[in-house]
mmCIF file of C-alpha atoms and ligand atoms in Angstrom:
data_model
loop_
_atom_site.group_PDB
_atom_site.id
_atom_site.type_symbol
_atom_site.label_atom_id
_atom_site.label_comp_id
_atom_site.label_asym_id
_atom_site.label_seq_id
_atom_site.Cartn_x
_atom_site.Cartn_y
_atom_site.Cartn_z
ATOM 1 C CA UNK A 168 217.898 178.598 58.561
ATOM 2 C CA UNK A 169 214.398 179.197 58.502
ATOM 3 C CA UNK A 170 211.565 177.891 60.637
ATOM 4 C CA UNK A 171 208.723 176.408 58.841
ATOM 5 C CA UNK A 172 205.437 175.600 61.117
ATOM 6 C CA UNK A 173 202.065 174.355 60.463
ATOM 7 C CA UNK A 174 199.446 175.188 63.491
ATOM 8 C CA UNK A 175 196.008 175.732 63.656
ATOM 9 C CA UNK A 176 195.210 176.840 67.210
ATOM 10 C CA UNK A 177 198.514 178.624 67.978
ATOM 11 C CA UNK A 178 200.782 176.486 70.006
ATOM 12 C CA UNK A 179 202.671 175.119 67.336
ATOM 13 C CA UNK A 180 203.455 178.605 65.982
ATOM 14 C CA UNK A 181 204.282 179.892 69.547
ATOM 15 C CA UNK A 182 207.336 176.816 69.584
ATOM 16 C CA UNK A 183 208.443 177.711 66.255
ATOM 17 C CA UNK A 184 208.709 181.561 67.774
ATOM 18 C CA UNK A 185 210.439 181.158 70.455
ATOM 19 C CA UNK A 186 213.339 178.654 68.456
ATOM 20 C CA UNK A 187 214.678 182.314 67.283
ATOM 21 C CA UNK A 188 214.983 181.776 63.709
ATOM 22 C CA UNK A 189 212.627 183.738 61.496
ATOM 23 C CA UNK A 190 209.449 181.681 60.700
ATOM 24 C CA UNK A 191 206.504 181.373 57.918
ATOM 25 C CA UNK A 192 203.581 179.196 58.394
ATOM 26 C CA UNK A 193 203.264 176.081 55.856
ATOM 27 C CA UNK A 194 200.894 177.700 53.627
ATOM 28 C CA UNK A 195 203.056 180.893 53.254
ATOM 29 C CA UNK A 196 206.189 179.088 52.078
ATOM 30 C CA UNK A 197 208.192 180.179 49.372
ATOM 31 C CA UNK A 198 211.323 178.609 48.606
ATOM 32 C CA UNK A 199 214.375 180.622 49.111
ATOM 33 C CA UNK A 200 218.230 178.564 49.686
ATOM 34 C CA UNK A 201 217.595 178.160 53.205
ATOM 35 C CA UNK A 202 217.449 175.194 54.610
ATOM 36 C CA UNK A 203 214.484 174.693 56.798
ATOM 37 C CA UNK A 204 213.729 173.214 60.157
ATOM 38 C CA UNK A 205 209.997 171.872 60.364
ATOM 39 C CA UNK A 206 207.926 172.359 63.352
ATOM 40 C CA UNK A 207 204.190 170.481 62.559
ATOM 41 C CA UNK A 208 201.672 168.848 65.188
ATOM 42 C CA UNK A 209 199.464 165.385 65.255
ATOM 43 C CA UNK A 210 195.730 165.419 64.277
ATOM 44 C CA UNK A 211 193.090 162.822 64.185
ATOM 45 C CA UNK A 212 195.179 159.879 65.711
ATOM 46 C CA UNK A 213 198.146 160.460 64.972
ATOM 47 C CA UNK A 214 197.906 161.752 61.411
ATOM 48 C CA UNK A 215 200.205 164.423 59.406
ATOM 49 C CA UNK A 216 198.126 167.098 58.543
ATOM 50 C CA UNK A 217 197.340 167.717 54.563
ATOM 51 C CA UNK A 218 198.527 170.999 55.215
ATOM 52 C CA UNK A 219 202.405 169.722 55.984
ATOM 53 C CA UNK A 220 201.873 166.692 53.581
ATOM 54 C CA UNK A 221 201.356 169.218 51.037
ATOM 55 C CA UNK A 222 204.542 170.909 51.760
ATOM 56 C CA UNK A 223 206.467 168.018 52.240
ATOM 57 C CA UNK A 224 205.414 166.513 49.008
ATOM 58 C CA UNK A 225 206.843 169.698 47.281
ATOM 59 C CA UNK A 226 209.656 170.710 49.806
ATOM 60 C CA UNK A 227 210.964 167.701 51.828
ATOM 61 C CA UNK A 228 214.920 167.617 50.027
ATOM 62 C CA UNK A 229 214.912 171.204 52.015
ATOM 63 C CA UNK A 230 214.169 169.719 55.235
ATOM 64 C CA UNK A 231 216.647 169.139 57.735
ATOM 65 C CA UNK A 232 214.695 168.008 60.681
ATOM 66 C CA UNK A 233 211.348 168.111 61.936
ATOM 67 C CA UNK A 234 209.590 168.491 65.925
ATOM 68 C CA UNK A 235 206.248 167.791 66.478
ATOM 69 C CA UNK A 236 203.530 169.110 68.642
ATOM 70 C CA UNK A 237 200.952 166.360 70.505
ATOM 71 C CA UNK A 238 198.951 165.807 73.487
ATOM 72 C CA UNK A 239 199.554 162.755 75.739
ATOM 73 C CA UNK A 240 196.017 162.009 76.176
ATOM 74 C CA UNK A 241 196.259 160.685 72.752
ATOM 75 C CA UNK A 242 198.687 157.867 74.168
ATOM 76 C CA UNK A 243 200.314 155.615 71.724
ATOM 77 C CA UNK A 244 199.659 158.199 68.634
ATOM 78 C CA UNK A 245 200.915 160.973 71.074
ATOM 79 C CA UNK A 246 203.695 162.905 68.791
ATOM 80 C CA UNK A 247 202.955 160.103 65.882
ATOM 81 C CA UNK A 248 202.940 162.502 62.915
ATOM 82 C CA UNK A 249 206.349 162.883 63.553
ATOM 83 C CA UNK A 250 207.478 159.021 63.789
ATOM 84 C CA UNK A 251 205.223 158.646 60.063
ATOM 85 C CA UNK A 252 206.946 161.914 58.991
ATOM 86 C CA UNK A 253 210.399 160.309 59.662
ATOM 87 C CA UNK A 254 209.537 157.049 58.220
ATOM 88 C CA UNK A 255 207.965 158.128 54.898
ATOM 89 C CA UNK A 256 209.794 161.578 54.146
ATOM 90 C CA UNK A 257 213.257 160.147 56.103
ATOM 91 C CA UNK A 258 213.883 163.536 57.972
ATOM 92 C CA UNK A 259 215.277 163.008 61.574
ATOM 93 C CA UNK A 260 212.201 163.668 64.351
ATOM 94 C CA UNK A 261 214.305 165.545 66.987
ATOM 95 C CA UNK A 262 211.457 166.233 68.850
ATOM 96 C CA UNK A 263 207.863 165.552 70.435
ATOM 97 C CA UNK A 264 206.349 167.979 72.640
ATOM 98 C CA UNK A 265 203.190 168.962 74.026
ATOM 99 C CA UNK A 266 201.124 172.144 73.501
ATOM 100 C CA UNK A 267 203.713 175.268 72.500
ATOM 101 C CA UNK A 268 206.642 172.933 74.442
ATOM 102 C CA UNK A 269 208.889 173.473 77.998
ATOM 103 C CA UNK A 270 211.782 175.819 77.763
ATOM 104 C CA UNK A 271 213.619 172.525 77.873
ATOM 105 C CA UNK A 272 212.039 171.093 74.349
ATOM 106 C CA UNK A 273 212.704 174.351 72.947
ATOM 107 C CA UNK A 274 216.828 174.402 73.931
ATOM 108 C CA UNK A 275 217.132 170.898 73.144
ATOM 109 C CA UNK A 276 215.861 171.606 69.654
ATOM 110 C CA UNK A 277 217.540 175.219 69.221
ATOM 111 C CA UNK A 278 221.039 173.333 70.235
ATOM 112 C CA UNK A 279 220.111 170.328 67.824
ATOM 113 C CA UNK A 280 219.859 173.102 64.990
ATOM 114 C CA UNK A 281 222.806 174.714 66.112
ATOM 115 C CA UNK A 282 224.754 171.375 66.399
ATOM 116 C CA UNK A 283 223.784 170.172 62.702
ATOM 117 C CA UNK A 284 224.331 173.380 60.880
ATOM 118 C CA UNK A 285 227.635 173.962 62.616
ATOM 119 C CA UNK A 286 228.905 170.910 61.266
ATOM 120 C CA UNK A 287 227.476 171.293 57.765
ATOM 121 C CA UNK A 288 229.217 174.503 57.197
ATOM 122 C CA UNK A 289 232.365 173.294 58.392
ATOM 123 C CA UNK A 290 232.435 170.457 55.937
ATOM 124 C CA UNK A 291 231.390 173.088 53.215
ATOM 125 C CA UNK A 292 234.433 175.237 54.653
ATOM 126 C CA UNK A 293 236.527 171.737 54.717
ATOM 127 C CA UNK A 294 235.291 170.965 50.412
ATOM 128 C CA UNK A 295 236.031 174.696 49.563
ATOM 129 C CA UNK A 296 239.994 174.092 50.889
ATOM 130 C CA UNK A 297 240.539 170.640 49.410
HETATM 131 C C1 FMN B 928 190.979 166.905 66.584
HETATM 132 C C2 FMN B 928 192.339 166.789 67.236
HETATM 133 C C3 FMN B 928 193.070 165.640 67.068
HETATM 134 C C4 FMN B 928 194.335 165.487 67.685
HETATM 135 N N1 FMN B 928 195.020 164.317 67.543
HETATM 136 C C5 FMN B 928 196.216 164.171 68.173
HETATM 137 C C6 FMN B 928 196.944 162.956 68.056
HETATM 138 O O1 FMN B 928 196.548 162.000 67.403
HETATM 139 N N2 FMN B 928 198.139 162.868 68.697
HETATM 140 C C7 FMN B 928 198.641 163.891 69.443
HETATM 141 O O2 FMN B 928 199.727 163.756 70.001
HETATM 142 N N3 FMN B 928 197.970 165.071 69.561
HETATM 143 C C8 FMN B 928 196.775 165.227 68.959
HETATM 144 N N4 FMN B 928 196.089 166.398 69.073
HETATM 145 C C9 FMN B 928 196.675 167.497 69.865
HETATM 146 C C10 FMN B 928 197.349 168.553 68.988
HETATM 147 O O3 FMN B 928 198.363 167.998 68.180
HETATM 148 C C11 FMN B 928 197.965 169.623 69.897
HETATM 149 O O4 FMN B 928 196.937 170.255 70.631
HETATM 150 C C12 FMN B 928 198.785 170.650 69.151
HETATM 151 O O5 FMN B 928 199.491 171.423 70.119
HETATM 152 C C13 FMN B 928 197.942 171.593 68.316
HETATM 153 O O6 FMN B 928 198.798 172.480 67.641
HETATM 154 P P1 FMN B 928 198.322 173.929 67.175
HETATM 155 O O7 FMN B 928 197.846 174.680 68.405
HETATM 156 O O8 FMN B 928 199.543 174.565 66.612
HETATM 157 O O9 FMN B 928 197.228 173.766 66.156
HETATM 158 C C14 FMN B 928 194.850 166.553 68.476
HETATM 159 C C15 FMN B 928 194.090 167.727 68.614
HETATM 160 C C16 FMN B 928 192.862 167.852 68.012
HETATM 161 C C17 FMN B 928 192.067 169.123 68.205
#
């Protein structure tokens, strides 16, 4: 599993950190067989920024989920890169948070990892015996 993260003043990186999977900013990407958990943020109401759309254009089969850094002062577009992520790439949004995210965001999404790549290898383990 690898964390990929696209931030520009720091708190979007600082999430992806402290997930505790090893972690490469958007623009440093390059592709190895892990699968990769996306952690972006919202810019200019409630746009995905070029930056991740780049990435996701070449890289979005690799991506199993995505959380998403916002500001609540931005009300209804609060978190909405994420919602447009899910709805045009189809990758689950487990998360929006604000700034670098509570401790709370960051277990919720460590577990959902956790959760989702426990059950994939057991299916691989199930395939392998049948
Ligand atoms: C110009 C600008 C536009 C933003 N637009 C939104 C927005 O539409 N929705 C939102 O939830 N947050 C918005 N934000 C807040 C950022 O997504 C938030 O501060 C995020 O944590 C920044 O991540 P970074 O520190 O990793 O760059 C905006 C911030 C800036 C500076």
């Amino acid at each position: 599993m690898l964390v990929v993260f696209d931030s520009l003043t720091g708190q979007t990186k600082r999430f992806a950190n402290n997930l505790g999977f090893n972690t490469v900013h958007v623009k440093l990407y390059e592709e190895t067989d892990d699968d990769i958990f996306l952690v972006t943020r919202s810019i200019n109401f409630g746009q995905i920024p070029e930056t991740t759309k780049d990435f996701l254009e070449n890289y979005k089969h690799k991506v199993i989920g995505c959380a998403v850094s916002g500001n609540m002062n931005w009300g209804a577009n609060f978190g909405m890169a994420g919602v447009k992520i899910e709805n045009i790439y189809k990758i689950p949004l487990v998360k929006k948070f604000e700034g670098s995210g509570f401790k709370s965001d960051v277990e919720f999404v460590k577990n959902w990892i956790l959760e989702k790549t426990k059950k994939e290898d057991k299916w691989v383990w199930i395939k392998e015996k049948i």
